[in-house]
Coordinates of C-alpha atoms and ligand atoms in Angstrom, one line a residue:
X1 CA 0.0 0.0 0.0
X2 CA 2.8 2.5 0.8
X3 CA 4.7 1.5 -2.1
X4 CA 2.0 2.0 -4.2
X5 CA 1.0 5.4 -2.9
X6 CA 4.9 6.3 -3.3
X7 CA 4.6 5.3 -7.3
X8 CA 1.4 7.6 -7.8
X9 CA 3.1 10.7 -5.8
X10 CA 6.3 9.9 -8.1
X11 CA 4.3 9.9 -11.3
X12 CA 2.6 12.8 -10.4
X13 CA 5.6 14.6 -9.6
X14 CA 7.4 13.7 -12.5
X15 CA 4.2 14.3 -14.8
X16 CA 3.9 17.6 -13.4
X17 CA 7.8 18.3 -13.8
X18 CA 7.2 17.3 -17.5
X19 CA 4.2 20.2 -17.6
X20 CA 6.2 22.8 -16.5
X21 CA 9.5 22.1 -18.6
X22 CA 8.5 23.3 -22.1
X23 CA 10.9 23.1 -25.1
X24 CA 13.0 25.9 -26.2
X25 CA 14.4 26.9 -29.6
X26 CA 16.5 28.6 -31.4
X27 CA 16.8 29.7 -35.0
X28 CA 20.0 31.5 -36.1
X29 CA 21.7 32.8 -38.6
X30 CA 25.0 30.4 -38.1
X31 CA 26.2 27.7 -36.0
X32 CA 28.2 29.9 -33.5
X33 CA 25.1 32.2 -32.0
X34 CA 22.8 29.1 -32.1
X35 CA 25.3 27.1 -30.2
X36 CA 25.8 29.9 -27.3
X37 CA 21.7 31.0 -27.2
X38 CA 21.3 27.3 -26.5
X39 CA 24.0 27.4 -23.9
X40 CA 22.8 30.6 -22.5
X41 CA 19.4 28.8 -21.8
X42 CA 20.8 25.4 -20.6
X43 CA 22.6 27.8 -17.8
X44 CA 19.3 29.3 -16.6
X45 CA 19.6 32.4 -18.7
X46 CA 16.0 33.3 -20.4
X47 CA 15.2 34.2 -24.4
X48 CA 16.7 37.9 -23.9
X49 CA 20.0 36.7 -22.1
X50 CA 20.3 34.4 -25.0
X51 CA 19.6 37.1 -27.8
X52 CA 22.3 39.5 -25.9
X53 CA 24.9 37.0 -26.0
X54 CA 24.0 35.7 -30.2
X55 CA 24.0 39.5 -30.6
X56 CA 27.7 39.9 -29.8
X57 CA 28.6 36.6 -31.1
X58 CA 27.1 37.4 -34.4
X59 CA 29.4 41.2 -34.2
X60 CA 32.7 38.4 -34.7
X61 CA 30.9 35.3 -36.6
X62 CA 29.2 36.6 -39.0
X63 CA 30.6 40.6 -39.9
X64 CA 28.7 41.1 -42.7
X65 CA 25.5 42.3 -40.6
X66 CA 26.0 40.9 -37.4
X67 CA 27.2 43.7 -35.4
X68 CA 28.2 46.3 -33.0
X69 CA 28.4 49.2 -35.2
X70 CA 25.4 49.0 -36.0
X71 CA 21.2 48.8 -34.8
X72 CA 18.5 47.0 -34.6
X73 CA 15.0 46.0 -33.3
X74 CA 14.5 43.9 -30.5
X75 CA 10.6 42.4 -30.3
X76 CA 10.3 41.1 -26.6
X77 CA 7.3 38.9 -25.3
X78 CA 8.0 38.4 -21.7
X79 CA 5.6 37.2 -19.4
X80 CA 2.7 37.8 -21.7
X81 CA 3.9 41.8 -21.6
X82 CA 5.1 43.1 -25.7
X83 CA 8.1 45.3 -25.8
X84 CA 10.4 46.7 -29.0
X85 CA 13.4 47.8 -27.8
X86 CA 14.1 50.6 -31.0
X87 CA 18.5 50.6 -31.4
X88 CA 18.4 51.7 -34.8
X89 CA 21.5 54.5 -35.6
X90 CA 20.9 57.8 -35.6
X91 CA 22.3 60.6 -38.3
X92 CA 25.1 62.3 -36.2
X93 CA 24.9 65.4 -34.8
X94 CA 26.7 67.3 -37.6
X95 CA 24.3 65.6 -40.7
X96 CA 22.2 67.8 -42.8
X97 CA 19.5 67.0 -45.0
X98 CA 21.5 67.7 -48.5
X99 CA 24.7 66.2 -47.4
X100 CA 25.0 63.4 -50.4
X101 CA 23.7 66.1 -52.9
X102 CA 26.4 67.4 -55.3
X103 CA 26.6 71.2 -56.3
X104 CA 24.2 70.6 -58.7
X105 CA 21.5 68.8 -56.6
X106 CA 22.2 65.6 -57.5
X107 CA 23.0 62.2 -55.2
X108 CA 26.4 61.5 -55.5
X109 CA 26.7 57.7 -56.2
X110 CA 27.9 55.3 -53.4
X111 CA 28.5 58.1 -50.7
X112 CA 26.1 57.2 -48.6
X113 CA 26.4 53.3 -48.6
X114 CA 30.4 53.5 -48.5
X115 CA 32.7 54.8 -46.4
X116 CA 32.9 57.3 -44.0
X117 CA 30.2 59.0 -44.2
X118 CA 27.8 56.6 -44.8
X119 CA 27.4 55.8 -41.2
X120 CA 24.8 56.8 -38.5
X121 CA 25.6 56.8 -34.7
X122 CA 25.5 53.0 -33.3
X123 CA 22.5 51.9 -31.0
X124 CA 23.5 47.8 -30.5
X125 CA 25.5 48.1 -27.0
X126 CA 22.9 50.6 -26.1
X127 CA 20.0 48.4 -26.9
X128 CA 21.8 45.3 -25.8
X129 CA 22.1 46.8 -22.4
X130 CA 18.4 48.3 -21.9
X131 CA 17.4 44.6 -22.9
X132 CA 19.3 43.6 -20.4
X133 CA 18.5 45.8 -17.7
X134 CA 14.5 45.4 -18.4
X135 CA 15.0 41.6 -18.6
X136 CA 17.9 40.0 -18.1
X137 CA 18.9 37.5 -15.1
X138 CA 22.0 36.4 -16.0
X139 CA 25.1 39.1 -15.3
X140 CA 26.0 40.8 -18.3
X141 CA 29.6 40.0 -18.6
X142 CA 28.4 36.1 -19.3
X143 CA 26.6 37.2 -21.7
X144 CA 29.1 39.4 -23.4
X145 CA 32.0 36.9 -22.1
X146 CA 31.7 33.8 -25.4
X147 CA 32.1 37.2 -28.1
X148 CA 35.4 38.2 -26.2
X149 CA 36.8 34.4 -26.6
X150 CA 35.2 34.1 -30.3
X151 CA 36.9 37.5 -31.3
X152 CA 40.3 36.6 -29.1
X153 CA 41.0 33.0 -30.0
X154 CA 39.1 33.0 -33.6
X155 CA 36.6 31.2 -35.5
X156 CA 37.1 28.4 -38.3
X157 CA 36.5 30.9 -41.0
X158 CA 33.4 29.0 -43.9
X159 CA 33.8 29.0 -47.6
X160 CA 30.7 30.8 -47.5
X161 CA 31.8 33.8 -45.3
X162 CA 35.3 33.7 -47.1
X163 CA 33.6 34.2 -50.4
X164 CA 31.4 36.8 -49.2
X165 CA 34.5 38.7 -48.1
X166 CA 36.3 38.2 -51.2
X167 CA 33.3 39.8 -53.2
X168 CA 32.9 42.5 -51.4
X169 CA 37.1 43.2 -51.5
X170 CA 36.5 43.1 -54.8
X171 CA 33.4 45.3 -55.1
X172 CA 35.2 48.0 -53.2
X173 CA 38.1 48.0 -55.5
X174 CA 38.7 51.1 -56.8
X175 CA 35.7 52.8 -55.6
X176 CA 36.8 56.4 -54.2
X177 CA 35.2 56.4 -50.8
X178 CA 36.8 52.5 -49.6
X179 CA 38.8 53.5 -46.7
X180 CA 40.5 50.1 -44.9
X181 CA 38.1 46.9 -45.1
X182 CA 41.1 45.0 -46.6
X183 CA 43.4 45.6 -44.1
X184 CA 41.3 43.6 -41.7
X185 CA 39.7 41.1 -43.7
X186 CA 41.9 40.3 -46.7
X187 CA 43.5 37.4 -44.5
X188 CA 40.5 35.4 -43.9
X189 CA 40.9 32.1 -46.1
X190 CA 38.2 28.9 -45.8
X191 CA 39.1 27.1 -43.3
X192 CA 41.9 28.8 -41.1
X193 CA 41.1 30.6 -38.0
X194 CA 40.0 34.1 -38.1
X195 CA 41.0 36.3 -35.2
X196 CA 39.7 39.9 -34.6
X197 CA 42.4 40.9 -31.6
X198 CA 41.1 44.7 -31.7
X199 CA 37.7 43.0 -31.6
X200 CA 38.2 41.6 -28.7
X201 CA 39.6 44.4 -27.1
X202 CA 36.4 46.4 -27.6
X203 CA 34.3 43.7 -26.8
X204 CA 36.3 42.9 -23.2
X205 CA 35.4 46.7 -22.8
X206 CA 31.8 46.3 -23.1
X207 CA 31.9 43.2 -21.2
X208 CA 33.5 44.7 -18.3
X209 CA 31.8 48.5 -18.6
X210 CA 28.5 47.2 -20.0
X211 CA 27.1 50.4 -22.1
X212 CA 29.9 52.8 -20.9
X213 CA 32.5 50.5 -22.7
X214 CA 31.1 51.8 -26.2
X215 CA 29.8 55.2 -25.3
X216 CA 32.1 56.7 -23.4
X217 CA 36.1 56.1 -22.7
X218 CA 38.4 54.6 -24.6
X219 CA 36.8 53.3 -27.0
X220 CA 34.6 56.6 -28.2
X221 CA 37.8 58.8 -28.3
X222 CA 38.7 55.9 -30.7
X223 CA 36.1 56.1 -32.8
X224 CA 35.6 60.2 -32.7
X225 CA 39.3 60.5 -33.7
X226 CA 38.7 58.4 -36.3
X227 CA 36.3 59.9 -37.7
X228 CA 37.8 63.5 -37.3
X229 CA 41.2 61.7 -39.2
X230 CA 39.2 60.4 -41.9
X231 CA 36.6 64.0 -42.0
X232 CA 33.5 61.3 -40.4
X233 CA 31.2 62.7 -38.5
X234 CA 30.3 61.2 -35.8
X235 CA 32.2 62.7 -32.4
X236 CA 32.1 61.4 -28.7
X237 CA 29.1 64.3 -27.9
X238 CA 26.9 61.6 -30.7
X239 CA 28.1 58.8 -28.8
X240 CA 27.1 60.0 -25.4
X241 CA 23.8 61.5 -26.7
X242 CA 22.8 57.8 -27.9
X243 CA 20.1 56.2 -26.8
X244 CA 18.1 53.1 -27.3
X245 CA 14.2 53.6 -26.8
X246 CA 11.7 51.1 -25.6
X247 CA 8.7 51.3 -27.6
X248 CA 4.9 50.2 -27.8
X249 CA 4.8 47.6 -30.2
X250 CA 2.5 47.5 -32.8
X251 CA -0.3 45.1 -31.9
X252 CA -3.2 44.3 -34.7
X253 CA -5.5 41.6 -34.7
X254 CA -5.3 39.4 -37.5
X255 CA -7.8 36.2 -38.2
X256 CA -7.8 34.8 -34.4
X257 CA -4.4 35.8 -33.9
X258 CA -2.7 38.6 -32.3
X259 CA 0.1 40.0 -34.5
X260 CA 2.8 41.8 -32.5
X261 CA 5.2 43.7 -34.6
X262 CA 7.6 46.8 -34.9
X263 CA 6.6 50.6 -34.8
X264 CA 8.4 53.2 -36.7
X265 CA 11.3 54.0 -37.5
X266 CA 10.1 50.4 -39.1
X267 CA 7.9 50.7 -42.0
X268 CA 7.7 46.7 -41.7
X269 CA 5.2 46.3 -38.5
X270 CA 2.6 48.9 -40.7
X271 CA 3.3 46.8 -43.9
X272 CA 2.9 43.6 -43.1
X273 CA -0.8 44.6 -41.3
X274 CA -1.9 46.2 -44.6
X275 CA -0.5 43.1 -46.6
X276 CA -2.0 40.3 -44.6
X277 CA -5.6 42.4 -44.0
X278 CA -5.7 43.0 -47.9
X279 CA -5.2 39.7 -48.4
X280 CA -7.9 38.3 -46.8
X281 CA -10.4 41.4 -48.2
X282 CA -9.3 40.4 -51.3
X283 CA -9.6 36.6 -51.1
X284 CA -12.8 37.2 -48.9
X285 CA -15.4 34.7 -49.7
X286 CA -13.7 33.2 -52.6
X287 CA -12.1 29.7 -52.9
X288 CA -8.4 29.5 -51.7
X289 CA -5.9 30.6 -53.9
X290 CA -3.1 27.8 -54.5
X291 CA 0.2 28.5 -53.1
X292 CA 2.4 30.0 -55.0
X293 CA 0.3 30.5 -58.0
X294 CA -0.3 33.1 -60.4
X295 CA -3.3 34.5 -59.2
X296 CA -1.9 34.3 -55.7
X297 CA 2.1 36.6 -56.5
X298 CA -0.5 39.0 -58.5
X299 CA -2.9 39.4 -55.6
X300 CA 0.0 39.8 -53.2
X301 CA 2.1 42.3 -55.6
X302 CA -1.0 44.5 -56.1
X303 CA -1.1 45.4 -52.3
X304 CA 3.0 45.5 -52.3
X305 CA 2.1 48.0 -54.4
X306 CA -0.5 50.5 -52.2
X307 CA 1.5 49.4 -49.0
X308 CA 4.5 50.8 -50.4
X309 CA 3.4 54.2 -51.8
X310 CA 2.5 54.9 -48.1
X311 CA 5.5 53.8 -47.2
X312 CA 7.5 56.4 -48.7
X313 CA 5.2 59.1 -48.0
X314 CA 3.9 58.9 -44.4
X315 CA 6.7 56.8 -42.6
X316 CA 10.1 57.9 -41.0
X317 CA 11.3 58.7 -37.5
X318 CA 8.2 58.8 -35.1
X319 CA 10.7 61.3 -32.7
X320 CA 10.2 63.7 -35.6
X321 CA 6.9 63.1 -37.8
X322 CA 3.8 62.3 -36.4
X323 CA 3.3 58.5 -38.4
X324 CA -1.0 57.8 -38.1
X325 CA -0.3 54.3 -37.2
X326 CA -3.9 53.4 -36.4
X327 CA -5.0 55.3 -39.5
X328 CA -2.7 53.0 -41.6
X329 CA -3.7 50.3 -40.1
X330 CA -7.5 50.1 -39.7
X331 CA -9.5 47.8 -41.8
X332 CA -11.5 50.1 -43.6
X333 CA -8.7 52.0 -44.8
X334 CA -6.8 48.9 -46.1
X335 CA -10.4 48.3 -47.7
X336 CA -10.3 51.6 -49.5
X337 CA -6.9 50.9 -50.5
X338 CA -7.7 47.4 -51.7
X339 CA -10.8 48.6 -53.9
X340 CA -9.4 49.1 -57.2
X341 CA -7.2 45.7 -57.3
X342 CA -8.5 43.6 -60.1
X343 CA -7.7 39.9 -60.2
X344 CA -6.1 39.8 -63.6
X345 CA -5.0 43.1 -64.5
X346 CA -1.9 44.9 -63.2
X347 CA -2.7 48.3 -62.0
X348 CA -1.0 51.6 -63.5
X349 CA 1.6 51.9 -61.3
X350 CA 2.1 56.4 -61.6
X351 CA -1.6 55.7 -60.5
X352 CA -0.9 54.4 -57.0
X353 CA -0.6 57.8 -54.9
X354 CA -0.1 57.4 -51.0
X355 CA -3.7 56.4 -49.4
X356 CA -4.4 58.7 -46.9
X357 CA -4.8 62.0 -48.1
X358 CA 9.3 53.5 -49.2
X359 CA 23.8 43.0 -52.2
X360 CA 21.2 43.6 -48.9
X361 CA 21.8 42.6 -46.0
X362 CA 21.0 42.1 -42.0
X363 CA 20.6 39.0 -40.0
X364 CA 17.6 38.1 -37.8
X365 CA 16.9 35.7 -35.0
X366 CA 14.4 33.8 -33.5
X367 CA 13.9 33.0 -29.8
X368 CA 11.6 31.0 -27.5
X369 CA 12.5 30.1 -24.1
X370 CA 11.2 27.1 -21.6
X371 CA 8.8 29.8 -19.9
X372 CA 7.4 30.5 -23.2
X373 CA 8.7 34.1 -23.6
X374 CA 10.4 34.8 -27.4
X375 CA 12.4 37.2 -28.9
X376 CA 12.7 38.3 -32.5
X377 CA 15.6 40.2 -33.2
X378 CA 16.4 42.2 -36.4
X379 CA 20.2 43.7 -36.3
X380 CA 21.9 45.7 -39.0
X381 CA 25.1 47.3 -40.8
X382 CA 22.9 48.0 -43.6
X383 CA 24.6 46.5 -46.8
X384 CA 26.7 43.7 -46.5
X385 CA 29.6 44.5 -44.5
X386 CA 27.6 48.2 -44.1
X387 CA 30.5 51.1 -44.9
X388 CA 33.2 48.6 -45.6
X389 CA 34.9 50.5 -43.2
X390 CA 36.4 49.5 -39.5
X391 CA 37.4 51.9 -36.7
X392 CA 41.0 51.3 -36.5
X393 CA 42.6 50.4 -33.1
X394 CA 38.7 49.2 -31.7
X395 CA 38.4 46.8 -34.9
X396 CA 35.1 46.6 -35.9
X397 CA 32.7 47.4 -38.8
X398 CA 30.7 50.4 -39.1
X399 CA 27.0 50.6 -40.6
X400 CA 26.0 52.4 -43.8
X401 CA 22.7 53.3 -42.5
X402 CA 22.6 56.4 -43.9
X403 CA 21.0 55.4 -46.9
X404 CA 17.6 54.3 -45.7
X405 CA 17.4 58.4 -45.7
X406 CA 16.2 59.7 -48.3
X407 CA 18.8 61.3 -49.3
X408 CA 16.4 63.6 -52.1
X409 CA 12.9 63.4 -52.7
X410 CA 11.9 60.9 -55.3
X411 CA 15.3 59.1 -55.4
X412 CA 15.3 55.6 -55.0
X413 CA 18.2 54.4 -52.5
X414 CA 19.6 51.2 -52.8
X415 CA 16.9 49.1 -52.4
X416 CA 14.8 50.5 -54.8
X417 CA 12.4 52.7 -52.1
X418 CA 11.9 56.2 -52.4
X419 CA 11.0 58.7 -49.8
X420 CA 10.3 62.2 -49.2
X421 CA 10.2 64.8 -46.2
X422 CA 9.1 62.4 -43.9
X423 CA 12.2 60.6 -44.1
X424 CA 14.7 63.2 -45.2
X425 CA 18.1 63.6 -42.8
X426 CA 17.9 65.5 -39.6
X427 CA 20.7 65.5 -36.9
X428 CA 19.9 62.8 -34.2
X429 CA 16.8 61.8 -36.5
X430 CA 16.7 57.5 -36.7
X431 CA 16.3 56.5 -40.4
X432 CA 13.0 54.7 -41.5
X433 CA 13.9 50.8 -41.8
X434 CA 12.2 47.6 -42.9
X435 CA 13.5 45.6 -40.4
X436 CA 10.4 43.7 -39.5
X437 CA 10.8 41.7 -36.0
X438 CA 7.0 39.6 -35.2
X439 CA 6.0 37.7 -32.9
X440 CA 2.5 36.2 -33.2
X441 CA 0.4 35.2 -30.5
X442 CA -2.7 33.2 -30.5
X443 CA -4.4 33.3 -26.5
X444 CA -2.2 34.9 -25.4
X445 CA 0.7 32.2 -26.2
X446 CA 3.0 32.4 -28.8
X447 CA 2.4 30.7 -32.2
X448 CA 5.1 32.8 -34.6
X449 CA 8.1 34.4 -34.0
X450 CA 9.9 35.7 -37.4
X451 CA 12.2 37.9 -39.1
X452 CA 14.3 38.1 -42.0
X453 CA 17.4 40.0 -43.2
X454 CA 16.8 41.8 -46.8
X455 CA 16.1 45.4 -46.8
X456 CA 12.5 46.3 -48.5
X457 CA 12.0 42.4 -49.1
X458 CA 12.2 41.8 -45.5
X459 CA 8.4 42.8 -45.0
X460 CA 7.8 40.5 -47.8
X461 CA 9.3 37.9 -46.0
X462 CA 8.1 37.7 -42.8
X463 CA 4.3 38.1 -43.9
X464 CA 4.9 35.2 -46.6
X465 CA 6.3 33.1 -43.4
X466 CA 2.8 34.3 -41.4
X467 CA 1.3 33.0 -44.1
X468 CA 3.1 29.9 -44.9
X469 CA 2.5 28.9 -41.6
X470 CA -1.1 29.9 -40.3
X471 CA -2.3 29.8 -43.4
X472 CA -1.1 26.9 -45.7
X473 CA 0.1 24.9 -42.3
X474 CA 3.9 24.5 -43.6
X475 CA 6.3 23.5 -40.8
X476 CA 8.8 25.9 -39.7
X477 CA 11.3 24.6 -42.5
X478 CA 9.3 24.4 -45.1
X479 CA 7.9 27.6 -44.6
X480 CA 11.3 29.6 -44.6
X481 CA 12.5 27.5 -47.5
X482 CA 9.2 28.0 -49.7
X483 CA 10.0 30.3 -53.0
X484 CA 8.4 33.5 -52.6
X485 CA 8.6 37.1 -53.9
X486 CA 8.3 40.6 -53.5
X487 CA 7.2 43.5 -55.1
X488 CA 7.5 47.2 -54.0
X489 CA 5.3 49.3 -56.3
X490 CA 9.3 50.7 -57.6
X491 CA 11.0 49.7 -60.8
X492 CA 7.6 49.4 -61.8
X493 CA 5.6 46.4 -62.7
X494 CA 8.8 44.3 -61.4
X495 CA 8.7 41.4 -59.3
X496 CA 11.6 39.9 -57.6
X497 CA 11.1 36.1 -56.7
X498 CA 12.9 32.9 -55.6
X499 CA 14.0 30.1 -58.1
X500 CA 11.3 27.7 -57.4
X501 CA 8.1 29.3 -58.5
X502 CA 7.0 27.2 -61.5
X503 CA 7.4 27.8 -65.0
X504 CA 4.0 28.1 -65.8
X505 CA 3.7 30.8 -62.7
X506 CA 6.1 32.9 -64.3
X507 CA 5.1 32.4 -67.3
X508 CA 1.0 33.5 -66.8
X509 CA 2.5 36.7 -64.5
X510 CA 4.9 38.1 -67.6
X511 CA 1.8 37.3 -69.8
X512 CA 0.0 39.6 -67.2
X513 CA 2.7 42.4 -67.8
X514 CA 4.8 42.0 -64.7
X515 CA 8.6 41.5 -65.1
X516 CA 9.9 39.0 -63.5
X517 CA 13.1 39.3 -61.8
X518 CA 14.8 36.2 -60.3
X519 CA 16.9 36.8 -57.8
X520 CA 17.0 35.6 -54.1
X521 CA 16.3 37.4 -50.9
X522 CA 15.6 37.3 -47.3
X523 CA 17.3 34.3 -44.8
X524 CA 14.1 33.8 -42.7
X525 CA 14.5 32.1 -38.8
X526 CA 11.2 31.2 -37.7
X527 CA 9.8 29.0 -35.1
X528 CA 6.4 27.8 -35.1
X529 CA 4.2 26.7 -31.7
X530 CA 2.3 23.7 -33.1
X531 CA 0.0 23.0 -30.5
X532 CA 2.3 23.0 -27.9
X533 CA 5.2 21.2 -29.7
X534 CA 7.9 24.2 -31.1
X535 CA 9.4 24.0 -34.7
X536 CA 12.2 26.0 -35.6
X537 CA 13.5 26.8 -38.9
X538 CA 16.6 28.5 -40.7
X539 CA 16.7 28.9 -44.7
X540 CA 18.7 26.5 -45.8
X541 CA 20.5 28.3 -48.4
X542 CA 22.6 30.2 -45.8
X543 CA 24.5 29.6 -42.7
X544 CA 21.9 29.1 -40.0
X545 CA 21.3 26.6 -37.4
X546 CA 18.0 26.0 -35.8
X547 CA 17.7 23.9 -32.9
X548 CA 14.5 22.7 -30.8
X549 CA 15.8 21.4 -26.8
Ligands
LIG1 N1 19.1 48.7 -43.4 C1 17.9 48.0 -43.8 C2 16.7 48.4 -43.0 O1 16.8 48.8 -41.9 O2 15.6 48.4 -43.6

């Protein structure tokens, strides 16, 4: 009788043990930052202690977004509370609105995505360490502690990585405004170790000043002389002005779901409402569309096209212009906006006005941890590699941010987007971005968290992996590694897709009229809450890891 009593009290303990200790995953952008979010978490540490620590990893492992001379967005859902923690660069304190223009009027090519002055003041330590403060448990110097060793005692450098470096050596050749990138990466050959000694320094600063080992000290008299050596502008007064903001996220209902996504200075959070509400006011009533399928890219290329004429007219720094959010966002307005779309002819693109009266680059990661909080985080140097250039003597890469200005009214930057006063350069002033970070909650639980590197396509990334998943019921894997496409209302008519879409697809949307660009985008890392079992996916074209535990 005791005995038996014993065996019930043991299964119920150890049934009630199993209740409480949910899985956790991770979906990175490569093998190093997965490895040390999952070690974060086996050593107590929660979903933002493990983002902090892949977030410095990622500034040695993988330099051609991964960063600390850069931003970000930081999506936090933590203990069923939403917070965006906004680290996006600012325009330094000496930038003006005509400052790429020519004496003529006209941009001047490449200065704003290389070199010196193509860089706005960093935000990562800052946002790094007001995640931390708000949410972390584990001390900071763990957290910053694996970046130090990576950076110190090196990293097996890919064939991938070592190609992408070569490229871009080569890209820079000969352009006017390169300043040093080959003096700190021309040495990194497939399969030797790669060490960043400078790197480490910095990083061994952070770790042991926390913010105040970026900001302030050493290491921004390093950067501000720089600068002045080099006629940059950002000085140690822009450093210690910085800050990182927490703001409301954007939180729309969508279907029986919850959508939480990022405010301005993202234009993504806005788009991807207005894209997935269109979508269903479109396809309202009427049977599914096939995935994939012609009538499905044009349905989905007609609303590209209203979401991003508002895009370039209403959106920028919410610090500066007052952005109508809810106006954007309500229903009937998307309706409105949706009204003209017919199913099989393209609309006149100099016809879409804004409805109420915007090689790529970034890296994104996933998060959930065993209490069921997430993180999706969306960090950038802009471009690959962002200015191609690194502050000597503190050895790491700055951003090209710059250009997600506008850097004159009705000229596209690099990704194609236009913009005018909204987004136009203003000391201190955070440049709009597309850097979408979601998370997706259905009851209150989380369903979807997602992201995607990719400038403009990034929005059309993370709603096709909303959509993939909730609405055609792909796995996490199949969902990220699905073809898909984007279009952006600018070059006109054009859609950008992934090899994959089938001949006949392509073939009915050119018959349409639309142009058909293939070329690849995006490196989605998505996990999926299938009824209580997580799935967690990286594209499988680049260097990510995704791990369930
Ligand atoms: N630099 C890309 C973006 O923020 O949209």
């Amino acid at each position: 009788m005791k005995n038996s009593l014993m065996l019930v009290l043991s299964i119920l303990v150890l049934s009630a043990c199993g209740e409480q200790k949910q899985q956790s995953a991770v979906a990175m952008p490569d093998a190093f930052s997965a490895d040390v979010a999952k070690q974060i978490m086996q050593d107590g540490g929660n979903a933002v202690d493990a983002a902090i620590a892949a977030q410095f990893v990622l500034a040695v492992t993988l330099p051609e977004a991964g960063n600390i001379g850069g931003g970000g967005f930081m999506l936090v859902y933590k203990d069923q509370q939403a917070d965006f923690i906004d680290y996006r660069e600012q325009a330094p304190l000496a930038a003006h609105r005509d400052m790429y223009l020519d004496e003529q009027g006209n941009v001047v090519p490449y200065q704003s995505v290389i070199g010196i002055l193509s860089s706005g003041v960093p935000g990562t330590v800052a946002g790094m360490w007001l995640a931390h403060e708000k949410y972390g448990t584990l001390p900071w110097k763990d957290l910053v502690e694996p970046a130090v060793k990576l950076a110190a005692d090196g990293f097996v450098m890919s064939e991938k990585l070592a190609g992408y470096i070569s490229r871009y050596s080569q890209h820079l050749k000969d352009n006017k405004f390169a300043v040093n990138f080959d003096d700190y990466f021309a040495s990194a050959k497939t399969g030797d170790v790669f060490r960043q000694p400078e790197l480490a320094a910095t990083l061994a600063l952070i770790r042991d000043q926390g913010r105040d080992g970026f900001y302030k000290g050493k290491t921004a008299k390093i950067i501000a002389n720089f600068m002045a050596h080099h006629q940059g502008l950002i000085s140690e007064d822009d450093l210690a002005q910085y800050e990182a903001k927490s703001r409301q996220p954007i939180s729309a209902k969508w279907r029986e779901y919850q959508v939480l996504t990022s405010p301005p200075p993202s234009s993504g959070g806005i788009a991807i409402i207005q894209w997935l509400t269109m979508y269903d006011q479109l396809t309202a009533g009427k049977a599914k569309l096939e995935h994939n399928s012609a009538p499905y890219v044009h349905v989905l290329a007609e609303a590209g096209k209203r979401v991003f004429a508002d895009r370039a007219e209403y959106l920028g720094d919410p610090d500066f212009i007052k952005v109508p959010v809810a106006e954007l966002i309500n229903p009937d307005y998307i309706a409105k906006r949706g009204a003209d779309i017919s199913m099989d002819r393209i609309s006149v693109t100099e016809l879409i006005k804004p409805g109420l009266k915007e090689s790529e680059e970034t890296t994104h990661f996933s998060i959930v941890d065993k209490w069921g909080n997430a993180v999706s985080n969306t960090t950038t140097i802009n471009l690959g590699f962002g200015s191609g250039v690194v502050v000597e003597g503190a050895g790491f890469l700055l951003n090209d941010e710059m250009d997600d200005f506008s850097a004159k009214p009705g000229v596209a930057n690099v990704f194609g987007a236009v913009g005018g006063e909204a987004n136009e350069i203003q000391p201190k002033k955070r440049m709009l971005s597309s850097m979408t970070p979601t998370i997706v909650l259905k009851d209150g639980k989380v369903s979807v968290v997602t992201g995607s590197p990719g400038g403009t396509t990034i929005i059309s990334s993370v709603y096709t992996s909303i959509l993939n998943t909730l609405e055609f019921g792909m796995s996490a894997q199949e969902a990220v590694d699905a073809p898909r496409f984007h279009h952006q209302l600018l070059p006109k008519d054009t859609i950008r897709y992934h090899q994959g879409l089938t001949p006949d697809v392509v073939s009915a949307l050119k018959k349409m009229g639309y142009i058909m660009d293939n070329s690849r985008f995006g490196d989605l890392h998505t996990i999926v809450d299938r009824d209580g079992k997580l799935e967690a996916g990286s594209e499988s074209s680049g260097r990510g890891k995704s791990i369930v535990f």
